[in-house]
Short mmCIF file of N, CA, C and O in Angstrom, two decimals:
data_model
loop_
_atom_site.label_atom_id
_atom_site.label_comp_id
_atom_site.label_asym_id
_atom_site.label_seq_id
_atom_site.Cartn_x
_atom_site.Cartn_y
_atom_site.Cartn_z
N GLN Q 1337 -26.82 41.74 80.66
CA GLN Q 1337 -26.03 41.40 79.48
C GLN Q 1337 -24.55 41.38 79.85
O GLN Q 1337 -24.09 42.18 80.64
N VAL Q 1338 -23.81 40.46 79.24
CA VAL Q 1338 -22.39 40.32 79.52
C VAL Q 1338 -21.62 41.48 78.92
O VAL Q 1338 -21.83 41.86 77.75
N THR Q 1339 -20.70 42.04 79.70
CA THR Q 1339 -19.82 43.10 79.24
C THR Q 1339 -18.38 42.65 79.44
O THR Q 1339 -18.03 42.12 80.49
N LEU Q 1340 -17.54 42.86 78.42
CA LEU Q 1340 -16.14 42.45 78.46
C LEU Q 1340 -15.24 43.68 78.50
O LEU Q 1340 -15.50 44.67 77.83
N ALA Q 1341 -14.16 43.59 79.29
CA ALA Q 1341 -13.22 44.69 79.42
C ALA Q 1341 -11.80 44.16 79.38
O ALA Q 1341 -11.38 43.44 80.29
N GLU Q 1342 -11.05 44.53 78.33
CA GLU Q 1342 -9.66 44.10 78.20
C GLU Q 1342 -8.74 45.04 78.97
O GLU Q 1342 -9.01 46.23 79.12
N SER Q 1343 -7.62 44.49 79.43
CA SER Q 1343 -6.59 45.28 80.08
C SER Q 1343 -5.26 44.56 79.92
O SER Q 1343 -5.21 43.41 79.54
N GLY Q 1344 -4.18 45.26 80.21
CA GLY Q 1344 -2.85 44.67 80.14
C GLY Q 1344 -2.03 45.06 78.93
O GLY Q 1344 -0.86 44.69 78.83
N GLY Q 1345 -2.62 45.79 78.01
CA GLY Q 1345 -1.89 46.22 76.84
C GLY Q 1345 -0.87 47.28 77.19
O GLY Q 1345 -0.88 47.86 78.28
N GLY Q 1346 0.04 47.54 76.27
CA GLY Q 1346 1.07 48.53 76.50
C GLY Q 1346 2.17 48.41 75.48
O GLY Q 1346 1.99 47.78 74.43
N SER Q 1347 3.31 49.01 75.78
CA SER Q 1347 4.47 48.97 74.89
C SER Q 1347 5.53 48.05 75.44
O SER Q 1347 5.80 48.04 76.64
N VAL Q 1348 6.13 47.28 74.55
CA VAL Q 1348 7.16 46.32 74.96
C VAL Q 1348 8.17 46.16 73.83
O VAL Q 1348 7.84 46.34 72.66
N GLN Q 1349 9.40 45.84 74.18
CA GLN Q 1349 10.43 45.59 73.18
C GLN Q 1349 10.26 44.20 72.58
O GLN Q 1349 9.74 43.29 73.22
N ALA Q 1350 10.68 44.04 71.34
CA ALA Q 1350 10.64 42.74 70.69
C ALA Q 1350 11.37 41.71 71.54
O ALA Q 1350 12.44 41.98 72.08
N GLY Q 1351 10.76 40.54 71.67
CA GLY Q 1351 11.32 39.49 72.49
C GLY Q 1351 10.76 39.48 73.90
O GLY Q 1351 10.98 38.51 74.65
N GLY Q 1352 10.04 40.52 74.27
CA GLY Q 1352 9.46 40.61 75.60
C GLY Q 1352 8.13 39.90 75.70
O GLY Q 1352 7.67 39.26 74.75
N SER Q 1353 7.49 40.04 76.86
CA SER Q 1353 6.23 39.36 77.13
C SER Q 1353 5.19 40.30 77.72
O SER Q 1353 5.52 41.30 78.36
N LEU Q 1354 3.93 39.98 77.49
CA LEU Q 1354 2.80 40.68 78.07
C LEU Q 1354 1.70 39.67 78.38
O LEU Q 1354 1.62 38.63 77.72
N ILE Q 1355 0.88 39.98 79.37
CA ILE Q 1355 -0.29 39.17 79.67
C ILE Q 1355 -1.52 40.06 79.58
O ILE Q 1355 -1.63 41.06 80.30
N LEU Q 1356 -2.44 39.72 78.69
CA LEU Q 1356 -3.68 40.45 78.55
C LEU Q 1356 -4.77 39.78 79.37
O LEU Q 1356 -4.80 38.55 79.49
N SER Q 1357 -5.67 40.58 79.93
CA SER Q 1357 -6.80 40.07 80.68
C SER Q 1357 -8.10 40.58 80.09
O SER Q 1357 -8.15 41.68 79.56
N CYS Q 1358 -9.13 39.76 80.19
CA CYS Q 1358 -10.46 40.14 79.72
C CYS Q 1358 -11.44 39.77 80.81
O CYS Q 1358 -11.79 38.59 80.97
N ALA Q 1359 -11.88 40.76 81.56
CA ALA Q 1359 -12.80 40.53 82.67
C ALA Q 1359 -14.24 40.67 82.20
O ALA Q 1359 -14.59 41.63 81.51
N ALA Q 1360 -15.07 39.71 82.57
CA ALA Q 1360 -16.47 39.72 82.19
C ALA Q 1360 -17.37 40.05 83.37
O ALA Q 1360 -17.15 39.57 84.48
N SER Q 1361 -18.35 40.89 83.13
CA SER Q 1361 -19.36 41.21 84.15
C SER Q 1361 -20.72 40.80 83.64
O SER Q 1361 -20.95 40.73 82.43
N GLY Q 1362 -21.63 40.52 84.55
CA GLY Q 1362 -22.97 40.11 84.17
C GLY Q 1362 -23.06 38.68 83.69
O GLY Q 1362 -24.02 38.33 82.98
N VAL Q 1363 -22.10 37.85 84.05
CA VAL Q 1363 -22.08 36.46 83.62
C VAL Q 1363 -23.08 35.64 84.42
O VAL Q 1363 -23.06 35.66 85.65
N ARG Q 1364 -23.93 34.90 83.72
CA ARG Q 1364 -24.95 34.06 84.38
C ARG Q 1364 -24.82 32.59 84.01
O ARG Q 1364 -25.47 31.75 84.63
N SER Q 1365 -24.00 32.28 83.01
CA SER Q 1365 -23.78 30.90 82.60
C SER Q 1365 -22.39 30.77 81.99
O SER Q 1365 -21.79 31.75 81.58
N ALA Q 1366 -21.90 29.54 81.94
CA ALA Q 1366 -20.58 29.29 81.37
C ALA Q 1366 -20.59 29.58 79.87
O ALA Q 1366 -21.49 29.14 79.16
N PRO Q 1367 -19.60 30.31 79.38
CA PRO Q 1367 -19.54 30.62 77.95
C PRO Q 1367 -19.12 29.41 77.12
O PRO Q 1367 -18.29 28.61 77.55
N GLU Q 1368 -19.70 29.29 75.92
CA GLU Q 1368 -19.33 28.19 75.04
C GLU Q 1368 -18.03 28.46 74.31
O GLU Q 1368 -17.22 27.56 74.12
N CYS Q 1369 -17.85 29.71 73.89
CA CYS Q 1369 -16.71 30.06 73.07
C CYS Q 1369 -16.06 31.34 73.59
O CYS Q 1369 -16.75 32.32 73.86
N LEU Q 1370 -14.74 31.32 73.70
CA LEU Q 1370 -13.97 32.48 74.12
C LEU Q 1370 -12.80 32.65 73.16
O LEU Q 1370 -12.20 31.67 72.75
N ALA Q 1371 -12.49 33.89 72.82
CA ALA Q 1371 -11.43 34.10 71.85
C ALA Q 1371 -10.80 35.48 71.96
O ALA Q 1371 -11.39 36.42 72.50
N TRP Q 1372 -9.59 35.57 71.43
CA TRP Q 1372 -8.88 36.82 71.24
C TRP Q 1372 -8.70 37.06 69.75
O TRP Q 1372 -8.33 36.16 69.00
N PHE Q 1373 -8.96 38.29 69.33
CA PHE Q 1373 -8.72 38.73 67.96
C PHE Q 1373 -7.81 39.95 68.01
O PHE Q 1373 -7.66 40.58 69.05
N ARG Q 1374 -7.22 40.30 66.88
CA ARG Q 1374 -6.41 41.51 66.82
C ARG Q 1374 -6.51 42.14 65.45
O ARG Q 1374 -6.82 41.47 64.46
N GLN Q 1375 -6.23 43.43 65.40
CA GLN Q 1375 -6.23 44.14 64.14
C GLN Q 1375 -5.09 45.14 64.12
O GLN Q 1375 -5.01 46.01 64.98
N ALA Q 1376 -4.21 44.99 63.14
CA ALA Q 1376 -3.10 45.90 62.95
C ALA Q 1376 -3.51 46.98 61.95
O ALA Q 1376 -4.40 46.76 61.13
N PRO Q 1377 -2.88 48.15 62.00
CA PRO Q 1377 -3.21 49.22 61.06
C PRO Q 1377 -3.08 48.76 59.61
O PRO Q 1377 -2.06 48.18 59.23
N GLY Q 1378 -4.13 48.99 58.82
CA GLY Q 1378 -4.10 48.63 57.41
C GLY Q 1378 -4.27 47.15 57.12
O GLY Q 1378 -4.13 46.75 55.96
N LYS Q 1379 -4.56 46.35 58.13
CA LYS Q 1379 -4.72 44.91 57.93
C LYS Q 1379 -6.09 44.44 58.41
O LYS Q 1379 -6.77 45.12 59.19
N GLU Q 1380 -6.49 43.28 57.94
CA GLU Q 1380 -7.76 42.69 58.34
C GLU Q 1380 -7.67 42.15 59.77
O GLU Q 1380 -6.60 41.75 60.23
N ARG Q 1381 -8.81 42.14 60.45
CA ARG Q 1381 -8.84 41.56 61.78
C ARG Q 1381 -8.62 40.05 61.67
O ARG Q 1381 -9.14 39.40 60.76
N GLU Q 1382 -7.84 39.50 62.59
CA GLU Q 1382 -7.53 38.09 62.54
C GLU Q 1382 -7.70 37.43 63.90
O GLU Q 1382 -7.55 38.07 64.94
N GLY Q 1383 -7.99 36.15 63.88
CA GLY Q 1383 -8.10 35.39 65.10
C GLY Q 1383 -6.73 35.10 65.67
O GLY Q 1383 -5.80 34.78 64.93
N VAL Q 1384 -6.59 35.22 66.97
CA VAL Q 1384 -5.33 34.99 67.65
C VAL Q 1384 -5.35 33.68 68.43
O VAL Q 1384 -4.46 32.84 68.28
N ALA Q 1385 -6.36 33.51 69.28
CA ALA Q 1385 -6.46 32.31 70.10
C ALA Q 1385 -7.89 32.12 70.55
O ALA Q 1385 -8.63 33.09 70.74
N SER Q 1386 -8.30 30.87 70.74
CA SER Q 1386 -9.65 30.59 71.21
C SER Q 1386 -9.66 29.39 72.14
O SER Q 1386 -8.74 28.57 72.13
N LYS Q 1387 -10.72 29.32 72.94
CA LYS Q 1387 -10.91 28.21 73.88
C LYS Q 1387 -12.40 27.99 74.02
O LYS Q 1387 -13.16 28.93 74.21
N ASN Q 1388 -12.84 26.71 73.95
CA ASN Q 1388 -14.26 26.43 74.09
C ASN Q 1388 -14.53 25.58 75.33
O ASN Q 1388 -13.61 25.16 76.03
N ILE Q 1389 -15.82 25.32 75.59
CA ILE Q 1389 -16.22 24.61 76.80
C ILE Q 1389 -15.78 23.15 76.81
O ILE Q 1389 -15.82 22.50 77.87
N TYR Q 1390 -15.39 22.63 75.66
CA TYR Q 1390 -14.90 21.25 75.60
C TYR Q 1390 -13.41 21.15 75.90
O TYR Q 1390 -12.86 20.05 75.92
N GLY Q 1391 -12.79 22.30 76.14
CA GLY Q 1391 -11.38 22.33 76.47
C GLY Q 1391 -10.46 22.50 75.29
O GLY Q 1391 -9.23 22.60 75.47
N ALA Q 1392 -11.01 22.53 74.09
CA ALA Q 1392 -10.19 22.67 72.90
C ALA Q 1392 -9.70 24.10 72.73
O ALA Q 1392 -10.43 25.05 72.96
N THR Q 1393 -8.45 24.23 72.34
CA THR Q 1393 -7.86 25.54 72.06
C THR Q 1393 -7.40 25.59 70.62
O THR Q 1393 -7.12 24.56 69.99
N ASP Q 1394 -7.33 26.80 70.09
CA ASP Q 1394 -6.90 27.00 68.72
C ASP Q 1394 -6.09 28.29 68.67
O ASP Q 1394 -6.38 29.24 69.41
N TYR Q 1395 -5.08 28.31 67.82
CA TYR Q 1395 -4.21 29.48 67.72
C TYR Q 1395 -3.96 29.84 66.27
O TYR Q 1395 -3.90 28.97 65.40
N GLY Q 1396 -3.81 31.12 66.04
CA GLY Q 1396 -3.43 31.57 64.72
C GLY Q 1396 -2.04 31.06 64.41
O GLY Q 1396 -1.20 30.94 65.30
N ASN Q 1397 -1.79 30.78 63.14
CA ASN Q 1397 -0.52 30.17 62.75
C ASN Q 1397 0.69 31.01 63.18
O ASN Q 1397 1.71 30.45 63.59
N SER Q 1398 0.58 32.32 63.11
CA SER Q 1398 1.71 33.18 63.41
C SER Q 1398 2.04 33.28 64.90
O SER Q 1398 3.12 33.78 65.25
N VAL Q 1399 1.15 32.80 65.78
CA VAL Q 1399 1.40 32.92 67.21
C VAL Q 1399 1.57 31.57 67.90
O VAL Q 1399 1.85 31.53 69.11
N LYS Q 1400 1.44 30.49 67.17
CA LYS Q 1400 1.59 29.16 67.75
C LYS Q 1400 2.97 28.99 68.37
O LYS Q 1400 3.98 29.34 67.77
N GLY Q 1401 2.98 28.48 69.59
CA GLY Q 1401 4.23 28.28 70.29
C GLY Q 1401 4.68 29.48 71.09
O GLY Q 1401 5.60 29.37 71.90
N ARG Q 1402 4.04 30.63 70.87
CA ARG Q 1402 4.41 31.85 71.58
C ARG Q 1402 3.31 32.36 72.50
O ARG Q 1402 3.59 32.93 73.55
N PHE Q 1403 2.05 32.17 72.13
CA PHE Q 1403 0.91 32.66 72.91
C PHE Q 1403 0.17 31.50 73.56
O PHE Q 1403 0.11 30.39 73.00
N THR Q 1404 -0.44 31.75 74.72
CA THR Q 1404 -1.23 30.75 75.42
C THR Q 1404 -2.51 31.39 75.94
O THR Q 1404 -2.46 32.42 76.62
N VAL Q 1405 -3.66 30.79 75.64
CA VAL Q 1405 -4.94 31.30 76.12
C VAL Q 1405 -5.40 30.44 77.29
O VAL Q 1405 -5.23 29.21 77.29
N SER Q 1406 -5.97 31.07 78.31
CA SER Q 1406 -6.48 30.36 79.46
C SER Q 1406 -7.68 31.10 80.03
O SER Q 1406 -7.91 32.26 79.70
N HIS Q 1407 -8.44 30.42 80.88
CA HIS Q 1407 -9.64 31.02 81.45
C HIS Q 1407 -9.78 30.64 82.91
O HIS Q 1407 -9.54 29.49 83.30
N SER Q 1408 -10.17 31.61 83.73
CA SER Q 1408 -10.45 31.38 85.14
C SER Q 1408 -11.96 31.43 85.34
O SER Q 1408 -12.56 32.49 85.20
N ASP Q 1409 -12.56 30.29 85.66
CA ASP Q 1409 -14.00 30.25 85.88
C ASP Q 1409 -14.40 31.07 87.11
O ASP Q 1409 -15.41 31.78 87.09
N SER Q 1410 -13.62 30.97 88.17
CA SER Q 1410 -13.95 31.66 89.41
C SER Q 1410 -13.88 33.18 89.27
O SER Q 1410 -14.63 33.91 89.91
N LYS Q 1411 -12.98 33.66 88.42
CA LYS Q 1411 -12.80 35.10 88.23
C LYS Q 1411 -13.51 35.63 86.99
O LYS Q 1411 -13.50 36.84 86.75
N ASN Q 1412 -14.11 34.75 86.21
CA ASN Q 1412 -14.76 35.13 84.95
C ASN Q 1412 -13.82 35.99 84.10
O ASN Q 1412 -14.20 37.05 83.60
N THR Q 1413 -12.61 35.50 83.96
CA THR Q 1413 -11.58 36.26 83.26
C THR Q 1413 -10.84 35.37 82.25
O THR Q 1413 -10.45 34.25 82.57
N LEU Q 1414 -10.66 35.90 81.06
CA LEU Q 1414 -9.90 35.25 80.00
C LEU Q 1414 -8.52 35.90 79.93
O LEU Q 1414 -8.40 37.12 80.03
N PHE Q 1415 -7.49 35.10 79.76
CA PHE Q 1415 -6.12 35.60 79.71
C PHE Q 1415 -5.46 35.24 78.38
O PHE Q 1415 -5.82 34.25 77.73
N LEU Q 1416 -4.50 36.04 77.99
CA LEU Q 1416 -3.66 35.72 76.84
C LEU Q 1416 -2.23 36.02 77.23
O LEU Q 1416 -1.84 37.18 77.38
N GLN Q 1417 -1.45 34.96 77.41
CA GLN Q 1417 -0.03 35.11 77.71
C GLN Q 1417 0.73 35.19 76.40
O GLN Q 1417 0.65 34.27 75.57
N MET Q 1418 1.45 36.27 76.19
CA MET Q 1418 2.16 36.50 74.95
C MET Q 1418 3.66 36.56 75.23
O MET Q 1418 4.12 37.43 75.96
N ASN Q 1419 4.40 35.62 74.65
CA ASN Q 1419 5.85 35.55 74.82
C ASN Q 1419 6.54 35.78 73.49
O ASN Q 1419 5.96 35.61 72.43
N ASP Q 1420 7.81 36.14 73.57
CA ASP Q 1420 8.63 36.38 72.37
C ASP Q 1420 7.90 37.27 71.38
O ASP Q 1420 7.76 36.95 70.19
N LEU Q 1421 7.43 38.40 71.86
CA LEU Q 1421 6.65 39.31 71.02
C LEU Q 1421 7.48 39.86 69.87
O LEU Q 1421 8.68 40.13 70.01
N LYS Q 1422 6.83 40.02 68.73
CA LYS Q 1422 7.46 40.52 67.52
C LYS Q 1422 6.77 41.81 67.10
O LYS Q 1422 5.63 42.08 67.48
N PHE Q 1423 7.45 42.59 66.27
CA PHE Q 1423 6.89 43.85 65.79
C PHE Q 1423 5.54 43.63 65.12
O PHE Q 1423 4.62 44.44 65.28
N GLU Q 1424 5.40 42.54 64.37
CA GLU Q 1424 4.16 42.26 63.67
C GLU Q 1424 3.01 41.87 64.58
O GLU Q 1424 1.88 41.69 64.12
N ASP Q 1425 3.27 41.71 65.88
CA ASP Q 1425 2.20 41.45 66.84
C ASP Q 1425 1.49 42.74 67.24
O ASP Q 1425 0.48 42.70 67.95
N THR Q 1426 2.01 43.87 66.83
CA THR Q 1426 1.43 45.17 67.17
C THR Q 1426 0.01 45.28 66.63
O THR Q 1426 -0.28 44.91 65.49
N GLY Q 1427 -0.90 45.80 67.46
CA GLY Q 1427 -2.27 45.97 67.03
C GLY Q 1427 -3.20 46.14 68.21
O GLY Q 1427 -2.77 46.15 69.37
N ILE Q 1428 -4.47 46.28 67.91
CA ILE Q 1428 -5.49 46.34 68.96
C ILE Q 1428 -6.03 44.93 69.18
O ILE Q 1428 -6.45 44.27 68.23
N TYR Q 1429 -5.99 44.49 70.42
CA TYR Q 1429 -6.44 43.15 70.77
C TYR Q 1429 -7.82 43.20 71.40
O TYR Q 1429 -8.07 43.97 72.32
N TYR Q 1430 -8.72 42.36 70.90
CA TYR Q 1430 -10.08 42.29 71.38
C TYR Q 1430 -10.38 40.90 71.92
O TYR Q 1430 -9.95 39.91 71.35
N CYS Q 1431 -11.13 40.82 73.00
CA CYS Q 1431 -11.63 39.53 73.45
C CYS Q 1431 -13.10 39.44 73.07
O CYS Q 1431 -13.78 40.46 72.89
N ALA Q 1432 -13.59 38.23 72.92
CA ALA Q 1432 -14.97 38.03 72.50
C ALA Q 1432 -15.50 36.71 73.05
O ALA Q 1432 -14.74 35.79 73.33
N THR Q 1433 -16.82 36.64 73.16
CA THR Q 1433 -17.47 35.41 73.61
C THR Q 1433 -18.69 35.15 72.74
O THR Q 1433 -19.29 36.08 72.20
N GLY Q 1434 -19.03 33.88 72.60
CA GLY Q 1434 -20.17 33.54 71.78
C GLY Q 1434 -20.62 32.11 71.99
O GLY Q 1434 -20.28 31.48 72.99
N THR Q 1435 -21.38 31.60 71.04
CA THR Q 1435 -21.92 30.25 71.10
C THR Q 1435 -21.58 29.50 69.82
O THR Q 1435 -21.10 30.09 68.85
N GLY Q 1436 -21.85 28.21 69.82
CA GLY Q 1436 -21.65 27.41 68.62
C GLY Q 1436 -20.52 26.40 68.70
O GLY Q 1436 -20.12 25.84 67.67
N ALA Q 1437 -19.97 26.17 69.89
CA ALA Q 1437 -18.91 25.17 70.03
C ALA Q 1437 -19.39 23.81 69.53
O ALA Q 1437 -20.54 23.43 69.74
N PRO Q 1438 -18.53 23.07 68.80
CA PRO Q 1438 -17.10 23.33 68.59
C PRO Q 1438 -16.78 24.09 67.30
O PRO Q 1438 -15.63 24.08 66.87
N HIS Q 1439 -17.78 24.74 66.69
CA HIS Q 1439 -17.59 25.38 65.40
C HIS Q 1439 -17.10 26.83 65.48
O HIS Q 1439 -16.84 27.44 64.45
N CYS Q 1440 -17.01 27.36 66.69
CA CYS Q 1440 -16.61 28.76 66.85
C CYS Q 1440 -15.09 28.90 66.81
O CYS Q 1440 -14.47 29.41 67.74
N ASN Q 1441 -14.49 28.47 65.71
CA ASN Q 1441 -13.05 28.58 65.55
C ASN Q 1441 -12.66 29.98 65.11
O ASN Q 1441 -13.52 30.84 64.90
N LEU Q 1442 -11.38 30.20 64.96
CA LEU Q 1442 -10.87 31.54 64.66
C LEU Q 1442 -11.34 32.09 63.32
O LEU Q 1442 -11.30 33.31 63.11
N GLY Q 1443 -11.75 31.21 62.42
CA GLY Q 1443 -12.20 31.66 61.11
C GLY Q 1443 -13.68 31.93 61.01
O GLY Q 1443 -14.18 32.23 59.93
N ASN Q 1444 -14.38 31.85 62.14
CA ASN Q 1444 -15.83 32.03 62.14
C ASN Q 1444 -16.25 33.09 63.15
O ASN Q 1444 -16.81 32.79 64.20
N GLU Q 1445 -15.99 34.34 62.83
CA GLU Q 1445 -16.33 35.45 63.71
C GLU Q 1445 -17.83 35.57 63.96
O GLU Q 1445 -18.22 36.15 64.98
N ARG Q 1446 -18.66 35.04 63.06
CA ARG Q 1446 -20.10 35.19 63.20
C ARG Q 1446 -20.63 34.53 64.47
O ARG Q 1446 -21.73 34.86 64.92
N PHE Q 1447 -19.88 33.62 65.06
CA PHE Q 1447 -20.30 32.95 66.28
C PHE Q 1447 -20.08 33.82 67.52
O PHE Q 1447 -20.59 33.49 68.60
N TYR Q 1448 -19.32 34.89 67.38
CA TYR Q 1448 -18.98 35.74 68.51
C TYR Q 1448 -19.84 37.00 68.50
O TYR Q 1448 -19.70 37.86 67.62
N GLY Q 1449 -20.73 37.11 69.48
CA GLY Q 1449 -21.67 38.21 69.52
C GLY Q 1449 -21.35 39.31 70.51
O GLY Q 1449 -21.90 40.40 70.42
N THR Q 1450 -20.48 39.04 71.47
CA THR Q 1450 -20.12 40.02 72.48
C THR Q 1450 -18.62 40.30 72.43
O THR Q 1450 -17.82 39.37 72.48
N TRP Q 1451 -18.27 41.58 72.32
CA TRP Q 1451 -16.88 41.99 72.16
C TRP Q 1451 -16.48 43.05 73.18
O TRP Q 1451 -17.31 43.85 73.60
N GLY Q 1452 -15.21 43.05 73.55
CA GLY Q 1452 -14.68 44.09 74.40
C GLY Q 1452 -14.30 45.29 73.57
O GLY Q 1452 -14.42 45.29 72.33
N GLN Q 1453 -13.83 46.34 74.22
CA GLN Q 1453 -13.48 47.59 73.53
C GLN Q 1453 -12.09 47.56 72.91
O GLN Q 1453 -11.76 48.42 72.10
N GLY Q 1454 -11.27 46.60 73.31
CA GLY Q 1454 -9.93 46.47 72.76
C GLY Q 1454 -8.87 47.10 73.64
O GLY Q 1454 -9.13 48.04 74.38
N THR Q 1455 -7.65 46.58 73.53
CA THR Q 1455 -6.51 47.14 74.24
C THR Q 1455 -5.32 47.15 73.29
O THR Q 1455 -5.09 46.19 72.55
N GLN Q 1456 -4.57 48.24 73.28
CA GLN Q 1456 -3.47 48.42 72.34
C GLN Q 1456 -2.21 47.71 72.80
O GLN Q 1456 -1.79 47.85 73.96
N VAL Q 1457 -1.59 46.97 71.89
CA VAL Q 1457 -0.30 46.34 72.13
C VAL Q 1457 0.67 46.89 71.09
O VAL Q 1457 0.42 46.79 69.89
N THR Q 1458 1.76 47.48 71.55
CA THR Q 1458 2.76 48.04 70.66
C THR Q 1458 4.11 47.39 70.94
O THR Q 1458 4.61 47.47 72.06
N VAL Q 1459 4.68 46.76 69.93
CA VAL Q 1459 5.97 46.09 70.07
C VAL Q 1459 7.01 46.84 69.25
O VAL Q 1459 6.86 46.98 68.03
N SER Q 1460 8.04 47.33 69.90
CA SER Q 1460 9.10 48.05 69.21
C SER Q 1460 10.14 47.05 68.70
O SER Q 1460 10.46 46.08 69.40
N PRO Q 1461 10.66 47.27 67.50
CA PRO Q 1461 11.61 46.31 66.93
C PRO Q 1461 12.96 46.32 67.63
O PRO Q 1461 13.27 47.22 68.42
#
């Protein structure tokens, strides 16, 4: 079974950058859907960025132009490059994989069946 492990979280000042990684183990086939989600204290979990096997990417409205999602097939690793970080970006970031492309967009969590444990991102104002 596929297991996901996020890393790269930490504390950063507003305006700074971080790169999150999501390493997958037990991979036997190319994933259809890959995504990053986040949850801030007292708020609902929201989609951040996604990428499917057709090459299509999608981003949450609040991170468009600042975040970039990418995937390394050879390393079985999903990345999230986060630039110009803001205080409101603070939260626990989760990576996930699933099936159902091209319908596995950020608003359809039901398509994502495998999740990582999460990594904390804290942005100071």
